[in-house]
Structures are given as structure tokens and as C-alpha cells.
Amino acid sequence: MSKISRFIIWICSKFTRNEIEQIINGLVDVLQDRNPEVKPKDDFKEKHPNYRNFSVDPLAPLSEPPQPKELFPSKDYKLLLAEYQLKHGKPLSPVRYRSSSPRVPEHTSCACCGAPHCYLYYNDGKKRTQLLCKVCNHLFQLNRRYQKGMKTKYYCPYCHHALFTWKQRKDVTIYKCCNDHCHHRIRKMRKLNDAEKALMKKRSSQFKLCYQYREYHYAPEVLIHSSPEKPHVDITKIHNSPDILGLILTFYVSFASSARKTALIMRSVFNINVSYQTVLNYAAAAFYCNSFNLKYKGSIDNISAGDEAYIKVMGKHHYVFFFISSESLKITAYHAADNRETLPAIIAVKEAIRTAHPGQTIILVTDGNPSYPAGIHFLNADRELDSSVQHRKVIGLQNLDSESEAYRPFKQLIERLNRTFKHHVKPSHGFNSLNGAVALVTLFVTHYNFLRSHMSLNYRTPIELPDLTQITTIQGKWAKILSLAA
């Protein structure tokens, strides 16, 4: 039973019919603002919190002011002089300068009608920057100037006005367009309904109407892809043979068994006595597999899809940023972090495009997480980047726009990868450390790229290595990968 239903029952048990009618009339007066002393509770904080959702404008800012267009005369001064003579019965006389008046340079002509310098005169006194034409009364500047042009860093891509520094923090500087007549702002204003327009007058901070650009200040040493820690024990000096190590990784990673179940299989089926802690220790071989994955990743396709998958570390949500190529179906990035902010997205995107060809145009398809377009803006602004990255967004389960309809298959591709990843992570029931989670993610990527055959690839693996094609068993391939990586 809802709170309102219980309140109605309480009123009916406490008041008579006439008293309830008086209460209703009093409530109607409050709702119609006829009782200035009583106001209903403001539900603004419930419907509209004090913060708005983070969003990124699709276009990057301009780093240089646009070149002014050459103005061609829209009128002919000869026709205007003929009309003046026909109307007044005498020709229009040129400008008569005083002895102290400055002279207009001979090469100057009117920007509107093309009248020569003899019909022009300075209209701003000693400044000598503004000219007035006597023939067409057009006012123009002799030389165009841009105020504080050397101090401006970015310009609005819509109205070409200079962006000012709106907010400045440790890791990001936010620039904003202050032009009220910007096409971008006018377009956003037209999309507001009457209720939103009334709300904007009271709570303008709830709406993002002006163009904004976020410039991030991340150092290169911060943009490092996640990697497992180096194990304390050398994996090449363990008591068991490489074949047994490969067999343990086969059940633990390739067949998605838990560490305890893997140890049980080794004892019950193969009569090899290993503990579940030994299985977890052998999973530390992911340190070597991480460099192996990044080394043999190879080139990427023109279209890649990205998304985040959830994992639990110490009972708290963590995220793995995956990127997969559309044609080869190989995982190109797998970064684990404790948040979904811009920094982990930048790291994942940077690794996903690391092996791109110079000049290659890359399209990244993601969901509505604004961290991806913000990260793409950051990478495109890097002058050392040889490739240009474009972003395409697919939101929701239905195609509400043409972009979602065109790139929906790539979004479904990354969703299928997430389901496969969750199938391999589910037996672990969470992790006690972030290093354990990164280790299993790394081993999963090794299995997915080099060992798992795909039906859409004619039962081939996404990345084929000559050293692995001659080996028929999975445990043998695991042993060969570790020997190549160590």
C-alpha cells in the first residue's frame, strides 16, 4: 500500500464528510496559488537533482580563427552615381578634405560598391580605422582586427567566436562559448518545451545550451594500460611440467572453471595433486601473457566497438573497458579500472588504436557513455597521433536515429563479447584484489584472441600464429604461448 493510500485512510478515520470537503477546498486553493501563506513541498530536488548529466559536444573546437571571407562589391558605384545625377540634376562631388584631415590611401576602395578613394573618408577621427563611403553610405574597417587574438586558444566550431576559460581544475580545463546568438545554442533552445523554458529561468544550471570543450591535462606516464603484477616465483621454475601448467590453464581459463573445480578435476581425472591456491599461483602467468597479447595484436580494422563489463573486486564494482575489431574479431584493448570516467576511457581508446596504420580513419562505436567522445577529443588533439578517430554512438535497444540503425550490428558484437567474458568470470564469484581480476582478464584475452575458434571466421582464431597452428591440443598451445612470452 502506498503512502498516499494510507494517508487517505487516516483522513477518513479522523474527519467527517464536511470536514473532508473543507480540506479538499483548502488544498485546491493551495494548488491554485490562492493561499500565499501555504506552499506545497518543492519537488525540484526529487525530479531534478543539483547536477546535470555529463555530455560532450560532438565537434572539436577550432585552434585558429577562421579566415575572413573576401567581400565582393554588392553594388556598382557607377550606377549609384548615375542615379544620383538623374535625381539631383548634378553629379556627386568627391570628398573635400580639410587641410588637417587625414587622406585615405589611393589603393583603398569601398567594400560595398567599389567606389575609389576619392569618395571615402575616415569616420573615427584620429584612429583612422573606420571608413565611410559617400556614394552608398557603407561603413567598414580599413584593416580587420581581432581583439586579443593572440591570447585565444580555441574557437567555437559553430559561430567562430573565441572560447573563454569557464572552469579550471587539476586535470581538466573547461572552455565555453559565450555567444548568445550561436547557432548551436539557438538549436538547443528550440528543442526546449514550455515547462523546460520556465524551469531554465529558475535553474539554468540544469541545462547545457552553450558549446563547451574539455581540455584534459593527463601526462603520458598516467596513460598506461593495466597489467598484472610480476609474480614472485619464476613460472619457468615450477615443480610441474609445462604440459601440466597448460592443462591447468585450459580448465581454469578456456573451459571457465573455478580454481577449486580445476584442482578437483586434476586430482579426480588426471591423478595430479594440486591445490586451488596452486591454480591461482599459476594464473600469475598472465604477467607474461599481457606483453604477448600487446606484441602480437597486429593491425586493427577501420571500425571497432567498445563497451565496459562489470566485475567485482572486494565487493565493489569495477569495470573492464573492451574494444574489439569488427572484421577480425580480436580484442584490441582491455583496461581494468575502478570507475568509468574519462581517464580509463582514454587509456582503452589509446591502446585500441595504437597499431593503426598512418593516416587510417578509425570509427569507434560505443554506447552513450560521454567518457568515450571526451577521450577521443583528447587523442585527436594530440599532434603525435597519425590517425584520425571518429565516434559513433548507439543508445538503447531501439533504433531511434539513423546513426543507431547503421551501427547497431557493431554494438551487438561487443555485447556478445561481454556475455562471453561474463561466462568466464562468473565461476570466480568476485576477486580479492584488482591484480587477480587483471590477471584473469589478461588470460581471457589470450584465450579469446589466440585459442578460441570462431564460426564466423571459418573456425579460425582471430589472430593466427605459425607457432600455434601445428599444435592440436589447447594445453599444448598454452604451454607454447608461455614459452614464447616468458
mmCIF file with all atom_site columns, C-alpha atoms in Angstrom, residues 262-386:
data_model
loop_
_atom_site.group_PDB
_atom_site.id
_atom_site.type_symbol
_atom_site.label_atom_id
_atom_site.label_alt_id
_atom_site.label_comp_id
_atom_site.label_asym_id
_atom_site.label_entity_id
_atom_site.label_seq_id
_atom_site.pdbx_PDB_ins_code
_atom_site.Cartn_x
_atom_site.Cartn_y
_atom_site.Cartn_z
_atom_site.occupancy
_atom_site.B_iso_or_equiv
_atom_site.pdbx_formal_charge
_atom_site.auth_seq_id
_atom_site.auth_comp_id
_atom_site.auth_asym_id
_atom_site.auth_atom_id
_atom_site.pdbx_PDB_model_num
ATOM 1   C CA . THR A 1 262 ? 40.098 -27.093 -11.623 1.00 0.00 ? 262 THR A CA 1
ATOM 2   C CA . ALA A 1 263 ? 42.043 -28.584 -8.718  1.00 0.00 ? 263 ALA A CA 1
ATOM 3   C CA . LEU A 1 264 ? 39.313 -31.234 -8.278  1.00 0.00 ? 264 LEU A CA 1
ATOM 4   C CA . ILE A 1 265 ? 39.479 -32.170 -11.979 1.00 0.00 ? 265 ILE A CA 1
ATOM 5   C CA . MET A 1 266 ? 43.252 -32.501 -11.835 1.00 0.00 ? 266 MET A CA 1
ATOM 6   C CA . ARG A 1 267 ? 43.028 -34.840 -8.817  1.00 0.00 ? 267 ARG A CA 1
ATOM 7   C CA . SER A 1 268 ? 39.992 -36.861 -9.917  1.00 0.00 ? 268 SER A CA 1
ATOM 8   C CA . VAL A 1 269 ? 40.674 -37.246 -13.639 1.00 0.00 ? 269 VAL A CA 1
ATOM 9   C CA . PHE A 1 270 ? 44.445 -36.971 -14.063 1.00 0.00 ? 270 PHE A CA 1
ATOM 10  C CA . ASN A 1 271 ? 45.576 -38.036 -10.563 1.00 0.00 ? 271 ASN A CA 1
ATOM 11  C CA . ILE A 1 272 ? 47.652 -34.865 -10.249 1.00 0.00 ? 272 ILE A CA 1
ATOM 12  C CA . ASN A 1 273 ? 47.548 -33.462 -6.743  1.00 0.00 ? 273 ASN A CA 1
ATOM 13  C CA . VAL A 1 274 ? 47.407 -29.653 -6.896  1.00 0.00 ? 274 VAL A CA 1
ATOM 14  C CA . SER A 1 275 ? 45.602 -27.231 -4.605  1.00 0.00 ? 275 SER A CA 1
ATOM 15  C CA . TYR A 1 276 ? 43.329 -24.417 -5.661  1.00 0.00 ? 276 TYR A CA 1
ATOM 16  C CA . GLN A 1 277 ? 45.979 -21.948 -4.438  1.00 0.00 ? 277 GLN A CA 1
ATOM 17  C CA . THR A 1 278 ? 48.424 -23.542 -6.855  1.00 0.00 ? 278 THR A CA 1
ATOM 18  C CA . VAL A 1 279 ? 45.938 -22.889 -9.653  1.00 0.00 ? 279 VAL A CA 1
ATOM 19  C CA . LEU A 1 280 ? 45.738 -19.236 -8.639  1.00 0.00 ? 280 LEU A CA 1
ATOM 20  C CA . ASN A 1 281 ? 49.524 -19.035 -8.465  1.00 0.00 ? 281 ASN A CA 1
ATOM 21  C CA . TYR A 1 282 ? 49.795 -20.455 -11.967 1.00 0.00 ? 282 TYR A CA 1
ATOM 22  C CA . ALA A 1 283 ? 47.343 -17.799 -13.124 1.00 0.00 ? 283 ALA A CA 1
ATOM 23  C CA . ALA A 1 284 ? 50.114 -15.314 -12.339 1.00 0.00 ? 284 ALA A CA 1
ATOM 24  C CA . ALA A 1 285 ? 51.498 -16.328 -15.739 1.00 0.00 ? 285 ALA A CA 1
ATOM 25  C CA . ALA A 1 286 ? 49.167 -13.633 -17.033 1.00 0.00 ? 286 ALA A CA 1
ATOM 26  C CA . PHE A 1 287 ? 52.032 -11.192 -16.460 1.00 0.00 ? 287 PHE A CA 1
ATOM 27  C CA . TYR A 1 288 ? 53.852 -12.769 -19.400 1.00 0.00 ? 288 TYR A CA 1
ATOM 28  C CA . CYS A 1 289 ? 50.668 -13.136 -21.445 1.00 0.00 ? 289 CYS A CA 1
ATOM 29  C CA . ASN A 1 290 ? 49.973 -9.398  -21.213 1.00 0.00 ? 290 ASN A CA 1
ATOM 30  C CA . SER A 1 291 ? 53.098 -8.445  -23.153 1.00 0.00 ? 291 SER A CA 1
ATOM 31  C CA . PHE A 1 292 ? 52.383 -11.348 -25.518 1.00 0.00 ? 292 PHE A CA 1
ATOM 32  C CA . ASN A 1 293 ? 48.883 -10.027 -26.243 1.00 0.00 ? 293 ASN A CA 1
ATOM 33  C CA . LEU A 1 294 ? 50.083 -6.497  -26.940 1.00 0.00 ? 294 LEU A CA 1
ATOM 34  C CA . LYS A 1 295 ? 53.046 -7.634  -29.038 1.00 0.00 ? 295 LYS A CA 1
ATOM 35  C CA . TYR A 1 296 ? 51.116 -9.903  -31.404 1.00 0.00 ? 296 TYR A CA 1
ATOM 36  C CA . LYS A 1 297 ? 47.942 -7.839  -31.611 1.00 0.00 ? 297 LYS A CA 1
ATOM 37  C CA . GLY A 1 298 ? 48.646 -6.704  -35.163 1.00 0.00 ? 298 GLY A CA 1
ATOM 38  C CA . SER A 1 299 ? 46.792 -4.086  -37.173 1.00 0.00 ? 299 SER A CA 1
ATOM 39  C CA . ILE A 1 300 ? 43.201 -3.101  -36.486 1.00 0.00 ? 300 ILE A CA 1
ATOM 40  C CA . ASP A 1 301 ? 40.137 -2.710  -38.681 1.00 0.00 ? 301 ASP A CA 1
ATOM 41  C CA . ASN A 1 302 ? 38.573 0.591   -39.661 1.00 0.00 ? 302 ASN A CA 1
ATOM 42  C CA . ILE A 1 303 ? 35.591 0.019   -37.344 1.00 0.00 ? 303 ILE A CA 1
ATOM 43  C CA . SER A 1 304 ? 35.890 -1.118  -33.738 1.00 0.00 ? 304 SER A CA 1
ATOM 44  C CA . ALA A 1 305 ? 33.301 -1.429  -30.980 1.00 0.00 ? 305 ALA A CA 1
ATOM 45  C CA . GLY A 1 306 ? 33.829 -0.689  -27.302 1.00 0.00 ? 306 GLY A CA 1
ATOM 46  C CA . ASP A 1 307 ? 31.967 -1.145  -24.045 1.00 0.00 ? 307 ASP A CA 1
ATOM 47  C CA . GLU A 1 308 ? 32.508 -1.755  -20.338 1.00 0.00 ? 308 GLU A CA 1
ATOM 48  C CA . ALA A 1 309 ? 31.922 -5.008  -18.464 1.00 0.00 ? 309 ALA A CA 1
ATOM 49  C CA . TYR A 1 310 ? 31.303 -5.229  -14.714 1.00 0.00 ? 310 TYR A CA 1
ATOM 50  C CA . ILE A 1 311 ? 33.484 -7.169  -12.313 1.00 0.00 ? 311 ILE A CA 1
ATOM 51  C CA . LYS A 1 312 ? 33.507 -7.233  -8.519  1.00 0.00 ? 312 LYS A CA 1
ATOM 52  C CA . VAL A 1 313 ? 36.681 -6.593  -6.543  1.00 0.00 ? 313 VAL A CA 1
ATOM 53  C CA . MET A 1 314 ? 36.408 -6.688  -2.744  1.00 0.00 ? 314 MET A CA 1
ATOM 54  C CA . GLY A 1 315 ? 32.625 -6.477  -3.091  1.00 0.00 ? 315 GLY A CA 1
ATOM 55  C CA . LYS A 1 316 ? 32.733 -3.249  -5.131  1.00 0.00 ? 316 LYS A CA 1
ATOM 56  C CA . HIS A 1 317 ? 32.012 -2.693  -8.804  1.00 0.00 ? 317 HIS A CA 1
ATOM 57  C CA . HIS A 1 318 ? 34.992 -2.351  -11.126 1.00 0.00 ? 318 HIS A CA 1
ATOM 58  C CA . TYR A 1 319 ? 34.953 -2.055  -14.895 1.00 0.00 ? 319 TYR A CA 1
ATOM 59  C CA . VAL A 1 320 ? 36.837 -3.575  -17.825 1.00 0.00 ? 320 VAL A CA 1
ATOM 60  C CA . PHE A 1 321 ? 36.963 -1.465  -20.991 1.00 0.00 ? 321 PHE A CA 1
ATOM 61  C CA . PHE A 1 322 ? 36.928 -3.750  -24.035 1.00 0.00 ? 322 PHE A CA 1
ATOM 62  C CA . PHE A 1 323 ? 37.456 -2.873  -27.703 1.00 0.00 ? 323 PHE A CA 1
ATOM 63  C CA . ILE A 1 324 ? 37.011 -5.432  -30.474 1.00 0.00 ? 324 ILE A CA 1
ATOM 64  C CA . SER A 1 325 ? 37.707 -5.193  -34.207 1.00 0.00 ? 325 SER A CA 1
ATOM 65  C CA . SER A 1 326 ? 34.700 -5.603  -36.459 1.00 0.00 ? 326 SER A CA 1
ATOM 66  C CA . GLU A 1 327 ? 36.184 -7.966  -39.080 1.00 0.00 ? 327 GLU A CA 1
ATOM 67  C CA . SER A 1 328 ? 38.997 -9.898  -37.412 1.00 0.00 ? 328 SER A CA 1
ATOM 68  C CA . LEU A 1 329 ? 37.018 -10.147 -34.102 1.00 0.00 ? 329 LEU A CA 1
ATOM 69  C CA . LYS A 1 330 ? 40.151 -9.718  -31.999 1.00 0.00 ? 330 LYS A CA 1
ATOM 70  C CA . ILE A 1 331 ? 40.218 -7.826  -28.730 1.00 0.00 ? 331 ILE A CA 1
ATOM 71  C CA . THR A 1 332 ? 42.391 -4.744  -29.184 1.00 0.00 ? 332 THR A CA 1
ATOM 72  C CA . ALA A 1 333 ? 42.170 -3.245  -25.671 1.00 0.00 ? 333 ALA A CA 1
ATOM 73  C CA . TYR A 1 334 ? 41.227 -4.495  -22.198 1.00 0.00 ? 334 TYR A CA 1
ATOM 74  C CA . HIS A 1 335 ? 41.781 -1.939  -19.453 1.00 0.00 ? 335 HIS A CA 1
ATOM 75  C CA . ALA A 1 336 ? 40.515 -2.508  -15.897 1.00 0.00 ? 336 ALA A CA 1
ATOM 76  C CA . ALA A 1 337 ? 39.654 0.421   -13.604 1.00 0.00 ? 337 ALA A CA 1
ATOM 77  C CA . ASP A 1 338 ? 37.518 1.249   -10.585 1.00 0.00 ? 338 ASP A CA 1
ATOM 78  C CA . ASN A 1 339 ? 35.465 3.913   -12.427 1.00 0.00 ? 339 ASN A CA 1
ATOM 79  C CA . ARG A 1 340 ? 34.005 4.773   -15.826 1.00 0.00 ? 340 ARG A CA 1
ATOM 80  C CA . GLU A 1 341 ? 35.428 8.274   -16.086 1.00 0.00 ? 341 GLU A CA 1
ATOM 81  C CA . THR A 1 342 ? 37.400 9.822   -18.915 1.00 0.00 ? 342 THR A CA 1
ATOM 82  C CA . LEU A 1 343 ? 40.888 8.647   -17.911 1.00 0.00 ? 343 LEU A CA 1
ATOM 83  C CA . PRO A 1 344 ? 40.283 4.861   -18.254 1.00 0.00 ? 344 PRO A CA 1
ATOM 84  C CA . ALA A 1 345 ? 38.364 5.510   -21.475 1.00 0.00 ? 345 ALA A CA 1
ATOM 85  C CA . ILE A 1 346 ? 41.350 7.431   -22.884 1.00 0.00 ? 346 ILE A CA 1
ATOM 86  C CA . ILE A 1 347 ? 43.713 4.599   -21.936 1.00 0.00 ? 347 ILE A CA 1
ATOM 87  C CA . ALA A 1 348 ? 41.490 1.981   -23.591 1.00 0.00 ? 348 ALA A CA 1
ATOM 88  C CA . VAL A 1 349 ? 40.986 4.017   -26.774 1.00 0.00 ? 349 VAL A CA 1
ATOM 89  C CA . LYS A 1 350 ? 44.702 4.801   -26.998 1.00 0.00 ? 350 LYS A CA 1
ATOM 90  C CA . GLU A 1 351 ? 45.605 1.114   -26.803 1.00 0.00 ? 351 GLU A CA 1
ATOM 91  C CA . ALA A 1 352 ? 42.842 0.183   -29.257 1.00 0.00 ? 352 ALA A CA 1
ATOM 92  C CA . ILE A 1 353 ? 44.274 2.479   -31.959 1.00 0.00 ? 353 ILE A CA 1
ATOM 93  C CA . ARG A 1 354 ? 47.965 2.003   -31.111 1.00 0.00 ? 354 ARG A CA 1
ATOM 94  C CA . THR A 1 355 ? 48.671 -0.308  -34.056 1.00 0.00 ? 355 THR A CA 1
ATOM 95  C CA . ALA A 1 356 ? 46.637 1.634   -36.615 1.00 0.00 ? 356 ALA A CA 1
ATOM 96  C CA . HIS A 1 357 ? 48.254 2.482   -39.944 1.00 0.00 ? 357 HIS A CA 1
ATOM 97  C CA . PRO A 1 358 ? 49.374 6.090   -40.502 1.00 0.00 ? 358 PRO A CA 1
ATOM 98  C CA . GLY A 1 359 ? 46.516 8.065   -41.974 1.00 0.00 ? 359 GLY A CA 1
ATOM 99  C CA . GLN A 1 360 ? 43.957 5.362   -41.234 1.00 0.00 ? 360 GLN A CA 1
ATOM 100 C CA . THR A 1 361 ? 40.466 6.656   -40.442 1.00 0.00 ? 361 THR A CA 1
ATOM 101 C CA . ILE A 1 362 ? 39.108 4.782   -37.444 1.00 0.00 ? 362 ILE A CA 1
ATOM 102 C CA . ILE A 1 363 ? 35.472 4.659   -36.330 1.00 0.00 ? 363 ILE A CA 1
ATOM 103 C CA . LEU A 1 364 ? 34.753 3.679   -32.732 1.00 0.00 ? 364 LEU A CA 1
ATOM 104 C CA . VAL A 1 365 ? 31.216 2.538   -31.901 1.00 0.00 ? 365 VAL A CA 1
ATOM 105 C CA . THR A 1 366 ? 30.173 2.806   -28.248 1.00 0.00 ? 366 THR A CA 1
ATOM 106 C CA . ASP A 1 367 ? 27.130 3.409   -26.102 1.00 0.00 ? 367 ASP A CA 1
ATOM 107 C CA . GLY A 1 368 ? 26.075 6.744   -24.619 1.00 0.00 ? 368 GLY A CA 1
ATOM 108 C CA . ASN A 1 369 ? 28.901 6.949   -22.078 1.00 0.00 ? 369 ASN A CA 1
ATOM 109 C CA . PRO A 1 370 ? 30.267 10.512  -22.551 1.00 0.00 ? 370 PRO A CA 1
ATOM 110 C CA . SER A 1 371 ? 33.748 9.427   -21.484 1.00 0.00 ? 371 SER A CA 1
ATOM 111 C CA . TYR A 1 372 ? 34.401 7.996   -24.949 1.00 0.00 ? 372 TYR A CA 1
ATOM 112 C CA . PRO A 1 373 ? 33.849 11.191  -27.007 1.00 0.00 ? 373 PRO A CA 1
ATOM 113 C CA . ALA A 1 374 ? 35.782 13.175  -24.398 1.00 0.00 ? 374 ALA A CA 1
ATOM 114 C CA . GLY A 1 375 ? 38.677 10.734  -24.692 1.00 0.00 ? 375 GLY A CA 1
ATOM 115 C CA . ILE A 1 376 ? 38.541 10.800  -28.496 1.00 0.00 ? 376 ILE A CA 1
ATOM 116 C CA . HIS A 1 377 ? 38.757 14.619  -28.447 1.00 0.00 ? 377 HIS A CA 1
ATOM 117 C CA . PHE A 1 378 ? 41.810 14.322  -26.205 1.00 0.00 ? 378 PHE A CA 1
ATOM 118 C CA . LEU A 1 379 ? 43.553 11.854  -28.542 1.00 0.00 ? 379 LEU A CA 1
ATOM 119 C CA . ASN A 1 380 ? 42.674 13.754  -31.719 1.00 0.00 ? 380 ASN A CA 1
ATOM 120 C CA . ALA A 1 381 ? 44.182 16.900  -30.196 1.00 0.00 ? 381 ALA A CA 1
ATOM 121 C CA . ASP A 1 382 ? 47.491 15.058  -29.783 1.00 0.00 ? 382 ASP A CA 1
ATOM 122 C CA . ARG A 1 383 ? 49.715 16.162  -32.652 1.00 0.00 ? 383 ARG A CA 1
ATOM 123 C CA . GLU A 1 384 ? 51.724 12.936  -32.490 1.00 0.00 ? 384 GLU A CA 1
ATOM 124 C CA . LEU A 1 385 ? 48.680 10.883  -33.469 1.00 0.00 ? 385 LEU A CA 1
ATOM 125 C CA . ASP A 1 386 ? 48.848 9.919   -37.149 1.00 0.00 ? 386 ASP A CA 1
#
